[in-house]
Coordinates of C-alpha atoms in Angstrom, one line a residue:
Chain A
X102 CA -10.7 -13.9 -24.5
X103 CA -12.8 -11.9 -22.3
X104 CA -15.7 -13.8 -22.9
X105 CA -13.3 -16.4 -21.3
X106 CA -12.2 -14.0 -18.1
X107 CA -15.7 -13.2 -17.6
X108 CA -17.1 -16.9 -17.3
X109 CA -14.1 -17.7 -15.1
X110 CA -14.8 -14.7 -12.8
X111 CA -18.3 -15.8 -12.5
X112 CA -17.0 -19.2 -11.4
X113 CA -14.7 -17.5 -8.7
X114 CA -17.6 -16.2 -7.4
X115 CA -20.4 -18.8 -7.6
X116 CA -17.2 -20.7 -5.5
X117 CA -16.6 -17.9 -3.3
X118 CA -20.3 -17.3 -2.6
X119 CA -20.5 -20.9 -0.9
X120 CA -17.0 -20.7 0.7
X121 CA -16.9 -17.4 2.5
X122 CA -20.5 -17.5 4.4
X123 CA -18.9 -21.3 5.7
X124 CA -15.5 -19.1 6.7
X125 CA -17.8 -16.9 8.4
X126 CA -19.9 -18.9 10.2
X127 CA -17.3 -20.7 11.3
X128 CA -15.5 -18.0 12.7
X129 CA -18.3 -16.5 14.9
X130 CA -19.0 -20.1 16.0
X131 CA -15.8 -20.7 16.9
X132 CA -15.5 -18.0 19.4
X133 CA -14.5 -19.0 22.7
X134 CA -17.4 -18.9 25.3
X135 CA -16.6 -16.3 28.0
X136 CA -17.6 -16.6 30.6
X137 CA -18.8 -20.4 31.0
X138 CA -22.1 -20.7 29.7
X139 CA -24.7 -22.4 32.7
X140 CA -24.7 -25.5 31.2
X141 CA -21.2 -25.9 30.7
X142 CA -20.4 -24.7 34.3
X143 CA -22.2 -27.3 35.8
X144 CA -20.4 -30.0 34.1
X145 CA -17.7 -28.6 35.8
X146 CA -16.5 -28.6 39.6
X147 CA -14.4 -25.8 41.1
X148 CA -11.2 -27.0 43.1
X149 CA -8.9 -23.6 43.3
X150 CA -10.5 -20.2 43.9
X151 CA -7.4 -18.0 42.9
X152 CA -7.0 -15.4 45.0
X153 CA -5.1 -13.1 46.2
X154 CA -4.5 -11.4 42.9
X155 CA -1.8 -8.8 43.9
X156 CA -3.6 -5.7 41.9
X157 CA -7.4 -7.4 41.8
X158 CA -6.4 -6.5 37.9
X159 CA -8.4 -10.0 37.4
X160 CA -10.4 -12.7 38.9
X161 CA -10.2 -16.7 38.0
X162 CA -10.7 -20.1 39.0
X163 CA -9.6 -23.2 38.6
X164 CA -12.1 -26.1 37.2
X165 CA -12.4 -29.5 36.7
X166 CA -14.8 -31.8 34.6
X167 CA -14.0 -35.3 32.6
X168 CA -12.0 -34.1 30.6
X169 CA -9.3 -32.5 32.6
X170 CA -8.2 -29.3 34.6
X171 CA -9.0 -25.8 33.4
X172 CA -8.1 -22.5 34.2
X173 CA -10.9 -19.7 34.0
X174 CA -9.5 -15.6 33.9
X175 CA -11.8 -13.0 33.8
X176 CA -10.3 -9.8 33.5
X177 CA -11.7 -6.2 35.9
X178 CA -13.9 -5.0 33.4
X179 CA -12.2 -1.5 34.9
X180 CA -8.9 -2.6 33.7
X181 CA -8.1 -1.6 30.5
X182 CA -5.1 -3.9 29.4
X183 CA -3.4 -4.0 25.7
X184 CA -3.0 -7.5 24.5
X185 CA -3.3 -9.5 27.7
X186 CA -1.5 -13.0 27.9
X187 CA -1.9 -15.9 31.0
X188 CA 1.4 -17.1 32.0
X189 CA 2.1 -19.6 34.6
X190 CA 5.6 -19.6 36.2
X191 CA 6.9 -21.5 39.8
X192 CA 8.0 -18.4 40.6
X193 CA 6.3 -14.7 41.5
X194 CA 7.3 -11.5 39.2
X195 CA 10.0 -9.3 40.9
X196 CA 10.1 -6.9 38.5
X197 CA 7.8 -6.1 35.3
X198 CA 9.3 -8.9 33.3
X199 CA 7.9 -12.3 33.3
X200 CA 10.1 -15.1 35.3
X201 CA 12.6 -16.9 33.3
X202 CA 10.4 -20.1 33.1
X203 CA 6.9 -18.9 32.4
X204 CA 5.3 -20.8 30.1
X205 CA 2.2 -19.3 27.7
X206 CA -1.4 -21.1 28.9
X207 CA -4.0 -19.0 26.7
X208 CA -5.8 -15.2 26.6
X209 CA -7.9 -14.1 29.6
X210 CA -11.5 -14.9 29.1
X211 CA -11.1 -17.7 27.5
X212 CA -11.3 -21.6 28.9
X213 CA -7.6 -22.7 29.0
X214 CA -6.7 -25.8 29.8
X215 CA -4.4 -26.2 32.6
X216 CA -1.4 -28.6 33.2
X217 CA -0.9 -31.0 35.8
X218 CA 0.9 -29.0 38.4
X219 CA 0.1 -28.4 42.1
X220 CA 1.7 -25.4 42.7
X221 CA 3.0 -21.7 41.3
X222 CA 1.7 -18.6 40.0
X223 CA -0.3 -17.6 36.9
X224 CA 0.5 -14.1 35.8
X225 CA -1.2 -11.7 33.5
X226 CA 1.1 -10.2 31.0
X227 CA 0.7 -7.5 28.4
X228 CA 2.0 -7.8 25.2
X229 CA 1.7 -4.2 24.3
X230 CA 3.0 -2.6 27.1
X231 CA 5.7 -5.3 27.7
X232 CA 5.0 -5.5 31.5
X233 CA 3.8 -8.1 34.3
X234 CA 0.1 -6.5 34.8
X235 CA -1.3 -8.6 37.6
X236 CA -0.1 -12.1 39.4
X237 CA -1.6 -14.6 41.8
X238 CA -0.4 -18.2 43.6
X239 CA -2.4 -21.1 43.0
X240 CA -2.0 -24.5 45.1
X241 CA -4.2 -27.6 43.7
X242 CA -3.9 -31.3 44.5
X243 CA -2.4 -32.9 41.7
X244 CA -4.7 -35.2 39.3
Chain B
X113 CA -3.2 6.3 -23.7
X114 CA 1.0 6.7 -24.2
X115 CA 3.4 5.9 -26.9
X116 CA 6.0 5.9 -24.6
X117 CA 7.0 4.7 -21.1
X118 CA 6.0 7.2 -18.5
X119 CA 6.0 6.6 -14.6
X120 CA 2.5 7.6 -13.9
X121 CA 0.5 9.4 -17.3
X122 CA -0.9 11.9 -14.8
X123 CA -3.9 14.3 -16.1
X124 CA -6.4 16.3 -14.5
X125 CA -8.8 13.4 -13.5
X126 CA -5.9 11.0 -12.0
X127 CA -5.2 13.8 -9.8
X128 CA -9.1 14.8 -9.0
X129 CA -9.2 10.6 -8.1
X130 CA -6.2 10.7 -6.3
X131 CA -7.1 13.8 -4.0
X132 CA -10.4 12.2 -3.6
X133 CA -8.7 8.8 -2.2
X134 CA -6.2 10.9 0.1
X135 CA -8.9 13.0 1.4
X136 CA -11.3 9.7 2.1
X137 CA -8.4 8.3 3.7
X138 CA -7.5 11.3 6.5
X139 CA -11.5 11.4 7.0
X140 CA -10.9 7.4 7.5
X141 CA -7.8 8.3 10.2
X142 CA -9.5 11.3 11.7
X143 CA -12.4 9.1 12.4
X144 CA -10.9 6.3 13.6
X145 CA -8.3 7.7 16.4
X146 CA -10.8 9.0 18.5
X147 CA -13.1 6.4 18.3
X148 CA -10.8 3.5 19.3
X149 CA -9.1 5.6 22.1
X150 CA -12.6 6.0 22.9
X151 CA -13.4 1.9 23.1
X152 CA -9.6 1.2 24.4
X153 CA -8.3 4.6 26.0
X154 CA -5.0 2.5 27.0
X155 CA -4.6 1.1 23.1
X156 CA -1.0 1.4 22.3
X157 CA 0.3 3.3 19.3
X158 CA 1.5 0.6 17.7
X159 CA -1.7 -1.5 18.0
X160 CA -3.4 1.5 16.7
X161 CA -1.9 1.6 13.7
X162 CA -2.2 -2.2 13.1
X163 CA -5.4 -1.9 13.8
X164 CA -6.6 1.3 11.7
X165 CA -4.2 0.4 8.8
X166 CA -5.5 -3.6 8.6
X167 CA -9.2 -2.0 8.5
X168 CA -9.0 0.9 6.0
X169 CA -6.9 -1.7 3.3
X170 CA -9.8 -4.4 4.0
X171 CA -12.7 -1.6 3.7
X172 CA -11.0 -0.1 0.7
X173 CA -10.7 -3.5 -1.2
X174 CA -14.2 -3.9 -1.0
X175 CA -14.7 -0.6 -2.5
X176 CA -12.2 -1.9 -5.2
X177 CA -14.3 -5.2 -5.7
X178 CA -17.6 -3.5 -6.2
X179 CA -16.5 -0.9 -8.9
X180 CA -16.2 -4.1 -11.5
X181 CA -19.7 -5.3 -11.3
X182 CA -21.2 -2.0 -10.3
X183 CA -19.9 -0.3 -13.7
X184 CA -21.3 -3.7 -15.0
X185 CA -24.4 -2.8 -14.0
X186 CA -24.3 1.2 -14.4
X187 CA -22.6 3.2 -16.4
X188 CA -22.8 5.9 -14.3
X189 CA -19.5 4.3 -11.9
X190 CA -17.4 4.2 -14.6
X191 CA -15.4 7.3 -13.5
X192 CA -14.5 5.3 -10.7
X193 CA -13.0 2.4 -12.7
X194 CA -10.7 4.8 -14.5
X195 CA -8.0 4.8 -11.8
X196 CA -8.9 1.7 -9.9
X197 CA -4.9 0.7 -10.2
X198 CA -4.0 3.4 -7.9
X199 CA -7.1 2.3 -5.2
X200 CA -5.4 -1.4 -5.2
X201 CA -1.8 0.2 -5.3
X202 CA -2.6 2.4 -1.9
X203 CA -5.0 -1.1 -0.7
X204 CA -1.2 -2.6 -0.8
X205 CA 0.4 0.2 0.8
X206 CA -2.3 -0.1 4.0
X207 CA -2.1 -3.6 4.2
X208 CA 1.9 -3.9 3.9
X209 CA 2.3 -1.3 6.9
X210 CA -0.5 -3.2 9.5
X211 CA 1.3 -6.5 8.2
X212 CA 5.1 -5.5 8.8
X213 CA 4.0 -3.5 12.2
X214 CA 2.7 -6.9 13.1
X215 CA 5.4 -9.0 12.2
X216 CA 7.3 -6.5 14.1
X217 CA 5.0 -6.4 17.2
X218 CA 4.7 -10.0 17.4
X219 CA 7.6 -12.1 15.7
X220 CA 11.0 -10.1 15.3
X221 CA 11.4 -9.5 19.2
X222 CA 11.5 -13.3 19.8
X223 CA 14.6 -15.5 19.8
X224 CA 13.4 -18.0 16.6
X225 CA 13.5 -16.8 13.1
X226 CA 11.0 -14.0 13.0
X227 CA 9.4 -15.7 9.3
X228 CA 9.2 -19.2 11.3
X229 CA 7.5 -17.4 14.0
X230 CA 5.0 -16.0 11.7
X231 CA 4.3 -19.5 9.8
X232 CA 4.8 -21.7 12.9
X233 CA 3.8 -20.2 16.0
X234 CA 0.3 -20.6 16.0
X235 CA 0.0 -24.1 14.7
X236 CA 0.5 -25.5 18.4
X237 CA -3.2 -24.1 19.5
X238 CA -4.5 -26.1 16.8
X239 CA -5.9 -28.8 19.4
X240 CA -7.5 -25.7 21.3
X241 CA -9.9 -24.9 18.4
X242 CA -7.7 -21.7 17.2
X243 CA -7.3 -21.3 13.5
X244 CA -3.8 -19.7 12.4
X245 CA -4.9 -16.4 11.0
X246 CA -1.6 -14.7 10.9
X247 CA -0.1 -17.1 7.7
X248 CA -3.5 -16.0 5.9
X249 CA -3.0 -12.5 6.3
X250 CA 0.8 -13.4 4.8
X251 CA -0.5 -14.8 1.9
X252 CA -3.0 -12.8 0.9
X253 CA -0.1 -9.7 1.4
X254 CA 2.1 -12.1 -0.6
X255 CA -0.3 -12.1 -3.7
X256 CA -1.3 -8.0 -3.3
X257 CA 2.2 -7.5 -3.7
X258 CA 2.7 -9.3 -6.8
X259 CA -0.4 -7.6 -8.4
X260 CA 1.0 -4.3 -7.1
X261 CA 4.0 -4.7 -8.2
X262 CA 2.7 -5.4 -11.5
X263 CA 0.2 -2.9 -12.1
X264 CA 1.7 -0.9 -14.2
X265 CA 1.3 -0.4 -18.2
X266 CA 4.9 -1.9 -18.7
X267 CA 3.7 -5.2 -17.0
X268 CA 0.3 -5.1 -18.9
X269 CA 2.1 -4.3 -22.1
X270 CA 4.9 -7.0 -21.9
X271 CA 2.7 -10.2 -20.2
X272 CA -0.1 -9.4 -22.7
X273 CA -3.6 -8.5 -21.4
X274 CA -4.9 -11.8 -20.7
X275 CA -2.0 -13.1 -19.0
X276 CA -1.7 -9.8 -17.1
X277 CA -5.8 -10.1 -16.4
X278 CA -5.5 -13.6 -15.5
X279 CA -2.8 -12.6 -12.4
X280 CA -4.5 -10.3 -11.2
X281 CA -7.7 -12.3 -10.9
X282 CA -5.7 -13.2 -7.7
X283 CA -7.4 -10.3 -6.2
X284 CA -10.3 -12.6 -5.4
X285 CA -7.9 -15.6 -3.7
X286 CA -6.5 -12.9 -2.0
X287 CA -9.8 -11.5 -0.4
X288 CA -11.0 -15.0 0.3
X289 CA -7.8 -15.2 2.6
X290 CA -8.2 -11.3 3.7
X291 CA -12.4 -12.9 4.7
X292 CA -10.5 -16.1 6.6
X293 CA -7.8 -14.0 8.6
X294 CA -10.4 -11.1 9.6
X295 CA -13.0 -13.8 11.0
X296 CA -10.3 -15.8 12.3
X297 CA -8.6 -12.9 14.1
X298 CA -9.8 -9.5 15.0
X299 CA -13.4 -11.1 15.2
X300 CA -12.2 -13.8 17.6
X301 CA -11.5 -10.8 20.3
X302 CA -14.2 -7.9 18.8
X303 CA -17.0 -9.7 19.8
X304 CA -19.7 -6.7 19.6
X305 CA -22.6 -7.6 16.9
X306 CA -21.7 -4.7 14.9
X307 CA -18.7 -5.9 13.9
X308 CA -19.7 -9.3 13.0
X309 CA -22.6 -7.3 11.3
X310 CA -20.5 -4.6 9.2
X311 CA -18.0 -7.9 7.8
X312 CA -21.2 -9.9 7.0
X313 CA -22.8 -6.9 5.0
X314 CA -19.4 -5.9 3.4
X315 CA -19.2 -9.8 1.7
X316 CA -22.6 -9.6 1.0
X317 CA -22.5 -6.7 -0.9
X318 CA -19.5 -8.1 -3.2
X319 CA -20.7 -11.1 -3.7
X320 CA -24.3 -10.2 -4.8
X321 CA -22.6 -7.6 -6.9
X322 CA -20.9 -9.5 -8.7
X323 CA -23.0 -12.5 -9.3
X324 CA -25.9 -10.0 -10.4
X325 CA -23.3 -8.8 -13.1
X326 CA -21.8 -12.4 -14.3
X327 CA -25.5 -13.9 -14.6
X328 CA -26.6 -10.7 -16.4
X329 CA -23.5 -10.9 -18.7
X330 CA -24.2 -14.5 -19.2
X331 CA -27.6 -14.0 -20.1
X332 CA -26.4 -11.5 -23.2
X333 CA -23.8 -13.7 -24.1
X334 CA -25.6 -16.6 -25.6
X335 CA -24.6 -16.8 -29.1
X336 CA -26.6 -14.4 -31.6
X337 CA -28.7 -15.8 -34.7
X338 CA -26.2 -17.0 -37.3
X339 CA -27.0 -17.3 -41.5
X340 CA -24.2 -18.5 -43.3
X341 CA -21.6 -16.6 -41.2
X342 CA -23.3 -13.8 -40.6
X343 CA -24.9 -12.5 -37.5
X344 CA -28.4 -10.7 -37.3
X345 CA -27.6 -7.3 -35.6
X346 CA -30.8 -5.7 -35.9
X347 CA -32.4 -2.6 -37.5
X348 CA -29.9 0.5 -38.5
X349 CA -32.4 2.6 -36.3
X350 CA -31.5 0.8 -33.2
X351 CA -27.5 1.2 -32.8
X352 CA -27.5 4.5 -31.1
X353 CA -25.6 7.0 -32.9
X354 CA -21.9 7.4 -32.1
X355 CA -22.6 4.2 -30.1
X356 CA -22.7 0.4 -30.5
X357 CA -24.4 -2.3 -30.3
X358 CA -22.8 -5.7 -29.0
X359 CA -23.9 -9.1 -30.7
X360 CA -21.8 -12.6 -29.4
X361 CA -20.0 -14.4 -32.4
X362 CA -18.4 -18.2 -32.0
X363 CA -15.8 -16.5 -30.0
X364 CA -15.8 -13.0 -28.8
X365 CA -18.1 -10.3 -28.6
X366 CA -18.0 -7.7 -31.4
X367 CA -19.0 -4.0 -31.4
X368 CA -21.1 -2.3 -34.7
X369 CA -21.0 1.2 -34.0
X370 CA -22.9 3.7 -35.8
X371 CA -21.6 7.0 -36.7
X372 CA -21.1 9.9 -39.3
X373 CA -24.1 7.8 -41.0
X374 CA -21.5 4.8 -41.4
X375 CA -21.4 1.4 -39.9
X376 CA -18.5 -0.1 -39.1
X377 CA -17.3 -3.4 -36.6
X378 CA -14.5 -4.2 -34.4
X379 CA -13.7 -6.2 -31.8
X380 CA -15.1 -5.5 -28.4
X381 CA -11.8 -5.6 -26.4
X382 CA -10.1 -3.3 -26.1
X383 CA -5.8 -3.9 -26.2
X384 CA -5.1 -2.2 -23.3
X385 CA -6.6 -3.8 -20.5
X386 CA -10.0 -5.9 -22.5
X387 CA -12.0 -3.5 -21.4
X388 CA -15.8 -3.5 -23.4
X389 CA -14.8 -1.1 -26.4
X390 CA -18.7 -1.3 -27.8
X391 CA -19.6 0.4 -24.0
X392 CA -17.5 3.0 -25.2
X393 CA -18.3 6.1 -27.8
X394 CA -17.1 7.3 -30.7
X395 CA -15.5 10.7 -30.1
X396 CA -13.6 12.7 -32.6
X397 CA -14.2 10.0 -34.9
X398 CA -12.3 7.3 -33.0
X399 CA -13.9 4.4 -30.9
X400 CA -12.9 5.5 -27.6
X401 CA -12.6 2.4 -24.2
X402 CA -14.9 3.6 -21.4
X403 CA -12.1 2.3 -19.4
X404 CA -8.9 4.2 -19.8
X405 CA -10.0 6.3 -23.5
X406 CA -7.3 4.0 -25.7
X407 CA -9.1 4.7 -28.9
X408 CA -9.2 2.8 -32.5
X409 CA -10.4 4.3 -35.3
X410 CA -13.5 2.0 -36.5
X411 CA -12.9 1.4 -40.4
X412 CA -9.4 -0.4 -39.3
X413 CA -9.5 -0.8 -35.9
X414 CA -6.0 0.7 -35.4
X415 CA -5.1 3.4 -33.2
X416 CA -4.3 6.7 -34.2
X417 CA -0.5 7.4 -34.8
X418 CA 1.7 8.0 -33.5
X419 CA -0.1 5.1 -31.1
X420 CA 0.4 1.4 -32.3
X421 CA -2.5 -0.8 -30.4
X422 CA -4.3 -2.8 -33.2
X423 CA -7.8 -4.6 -33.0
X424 CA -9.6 -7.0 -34.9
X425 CA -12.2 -5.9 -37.2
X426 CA -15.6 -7.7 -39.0
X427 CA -17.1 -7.3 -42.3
X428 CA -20.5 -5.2 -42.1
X429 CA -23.4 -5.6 -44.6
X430 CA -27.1 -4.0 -44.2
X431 CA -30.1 -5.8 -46.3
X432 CA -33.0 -3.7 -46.2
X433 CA -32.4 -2.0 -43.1
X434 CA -31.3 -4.9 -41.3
X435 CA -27.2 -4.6 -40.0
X436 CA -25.6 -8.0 -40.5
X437 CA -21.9 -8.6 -39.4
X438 CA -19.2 -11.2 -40.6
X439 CA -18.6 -13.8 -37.1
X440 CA -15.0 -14.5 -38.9
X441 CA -12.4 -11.6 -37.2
X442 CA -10.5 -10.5 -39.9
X443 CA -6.8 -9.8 -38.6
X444 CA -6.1 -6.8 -36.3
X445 CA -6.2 -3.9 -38.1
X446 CA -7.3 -5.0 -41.3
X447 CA -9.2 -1.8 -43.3
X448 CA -12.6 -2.8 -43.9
X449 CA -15.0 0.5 -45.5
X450 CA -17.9 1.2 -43.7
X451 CA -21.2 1.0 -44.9
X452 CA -22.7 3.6 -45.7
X453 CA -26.4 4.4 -44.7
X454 CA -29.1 7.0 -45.5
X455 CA -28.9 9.9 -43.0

């Protein structure tokens, strides 16, 4: 009986002592890369500079390699947001709510991967504080 | 030990354990506020207590998972075992408030089904490289509520031990999933070395425990030196008195304690929760679990009345000093008399 629970809990473990270094390699491996690492960037060519951002809460840039369009947002290391969120919408923020047709792209800092549209505005959103942080117009030639 | 149902069978070292956990866990809060409005002064209250609940239930079920093996290994932790229900119960609590503040946070406000949002939503990011972490953290609360649920003596008593044991083995499905939705979450964002640091030392530390403990269990348990039935346990001299020594029959282990110049053998589980009765001591003449203190007296292996709990007992014989015990159990509670030895 316990002899029984005792061999079993050993084979839990011999099992868990192979499966949760993989879990955890793979988890620190699979972190995004922010920003671009050097060898990365130069695969890459920029076509959009986004600017003006309306509160300089952020910076970013559009870029393009061979496999498509990308979006780049680097938050002000000053700016201290909750839970930060890239929308993109083909319409500015009037108020601290997002627009009715923003659409989620990704999480600042990380590479997102940008649809095929030429115009609009990408807008930084916090989830915790439920409010339009920061908001910029991008123009690009369409692919 | 209780011959009747009771709530919580509090006494004065439940209470000293259960002060000590509520006082770890305020030094835990007061600690932890003013360091993560130190990191993140504009951290919201609500991600704050996601956040702090979600990491004292994850560091407190690693303390949980090392008191097995480490009273395995050393006596000495066994105080710490004596209660460990009420560390896994308040594990549950932590981890059910950080889980239903997130659900709140992040699924209930939106217009789909709050429980599809929490199974679905992050399945479209798959092609972005993103693991869905939230589901894990689901299941895993899923499966600490069904051991917390049943944790009490009324489960144990009517699921019987090994069924009861066998459930709440789940603990270590659980923190395989807990392992998969901390690496595939909060470490995706808290990208300081020290983090990634602290999580890979904290499943170090259980896993080496407790493969340390199985091998070294596995080692004892190879099956003793057999003679028609009977198993050599050594000299009289070297079963400590009012203790045992533990020999492996066909089956289970069995306990020959020494005591009152007797010799006597039972079972080494104990009824309650199989805990390693010939770890234990005789005290006031009963074997007594190092576990919880059920106790058994040794010639019949039945509790005292007006308690009912019954364990197998073995046939003892000594041939010129040498203790020999019977590997056939004889049924649970069966009188055997002791042998008596020179004092």
């Amino acid at each position: 009986m316990i002899r029984t629970h005792r061999r079993r809990h050993l084979s839990f473990f011999v099992v868990l002592a192979v499966l949760v270094p993989v879990v955890f390699t793979w988890s620190i491996t699979r972190r995004q890369v922010v920003p671009f690492a050097e060898n990365e960037k130069s695969a890459t060519r920029l076509i959009a500079k986004l600017d003006p951002w309306q509160k300089k809460a952020a910076t970013g840039e559009i870029l393009e390699s061979d496999t498509g369009r990308f979006l780049q947002i680097v938050l002000n290391p000053d700016s201290r947001i909750a839970d930060p969120l890239v929308y993109i919408s083909s319409q500015a923020p009037n108020s601290q709510a997002l627009p009715n047709d923003a659409r989620l792209l990704g999480i600042p800092g990380t590479l997102i991967t940008f649809p095929d549209l030429s115009s609009g505005y990408l807008i930084v959103y916090s989830l915790a504080h439920e409010q339009v942080i920061d908001f910029v117009p991008f123009e690009v030639k369409q692919l | 030990m209780t011959s009747h149902y009771q709530a919580v069978g509090w006494n004065g070292q439940k209470k000293r354990y259960d002060f000590t956990l509520i006082a770890c866990l305020a030094t835990y809060f007061a600690l932890f506020v003013p360091i993560a409005l130190w990191r993140h002064p504009d951290m919201t209250a609500e991600t704050m207590i996601i956040r702090s609940f979600g990491l004292a239930a994850f560091l407190l079920l690693h303390v949980i998972l090392a008191i097995g093996p480490l009273c395995r290994l050393n006596d000495a932790f066994l105080p710490l075992l004596y209660n460990r229900r009420h560390l896994g119960v308040t594990m549950f609590l932590l981890a059910f408030v950080h889980g239903t503040l997130s659900f709140i946070q992040f699924h209930v406000l939106g217009d789909i089904n709050p429980f599809v949002s929490l199974l679905t939503s992050e399945w479209h990011y798959l092609a972005y490289g993103w693991v869905p972490f939230q589901p894990l953290g689901a299941a895993a609360l899923f499966i600490l509520f069904l051991m917390a649920a049943t944790s009490h003596d009324f489960w144990l008593a009517n699921l019987s031990a090994p069924t009861w044991k066998a459930l709440h083995m789940g603990v270590y499905f659980a923190y395989f999933l807990m392992i998969a939705h901390v690496g595939f979450g909060i470490l995706q964002s808290e990208v300081h070395p020290w983090w990634a640091f602290g999580f890979g030392s904290g499943f170090s530390l259980i896993l080496t425990l407790h493969l340390i403990a199985g091998w070294r269990e596995r080692r004892h348990d190879q099956p003793s030196e057999l003679a028609d039935d009977w198993i050599r346990v050594g000299l009289v001299d070297e079963i400590p008195m009012n203790r045992a020594r533990i020999v492996c029959g066909s089956g289970e282990r069995i306990a020959v304690f020494r005591y009152d110049n007797k010799i006597s053998a039972v079972s080494n589980v104990c009824q309650h929760q199989n805990g390693p009765l010939g770890e234990g001591r005789v005290i006031d003449g009963c074997i007594t679990c190092p576990w919880h203190g059920y106790q058994y007296l040794p010639e019949n292996g039945q509790s005292p009345p007006p308690f009912t709990e019954k364990i197998p007992t073995f046939q003892v014989r000594v041939d010129a000093n040498i203790v020999w015990v019977n590997a056939q159990p004889l049924p649970a509670g069966t009188h055997v008399s002791p042998v008596e030895i020179e004092p």
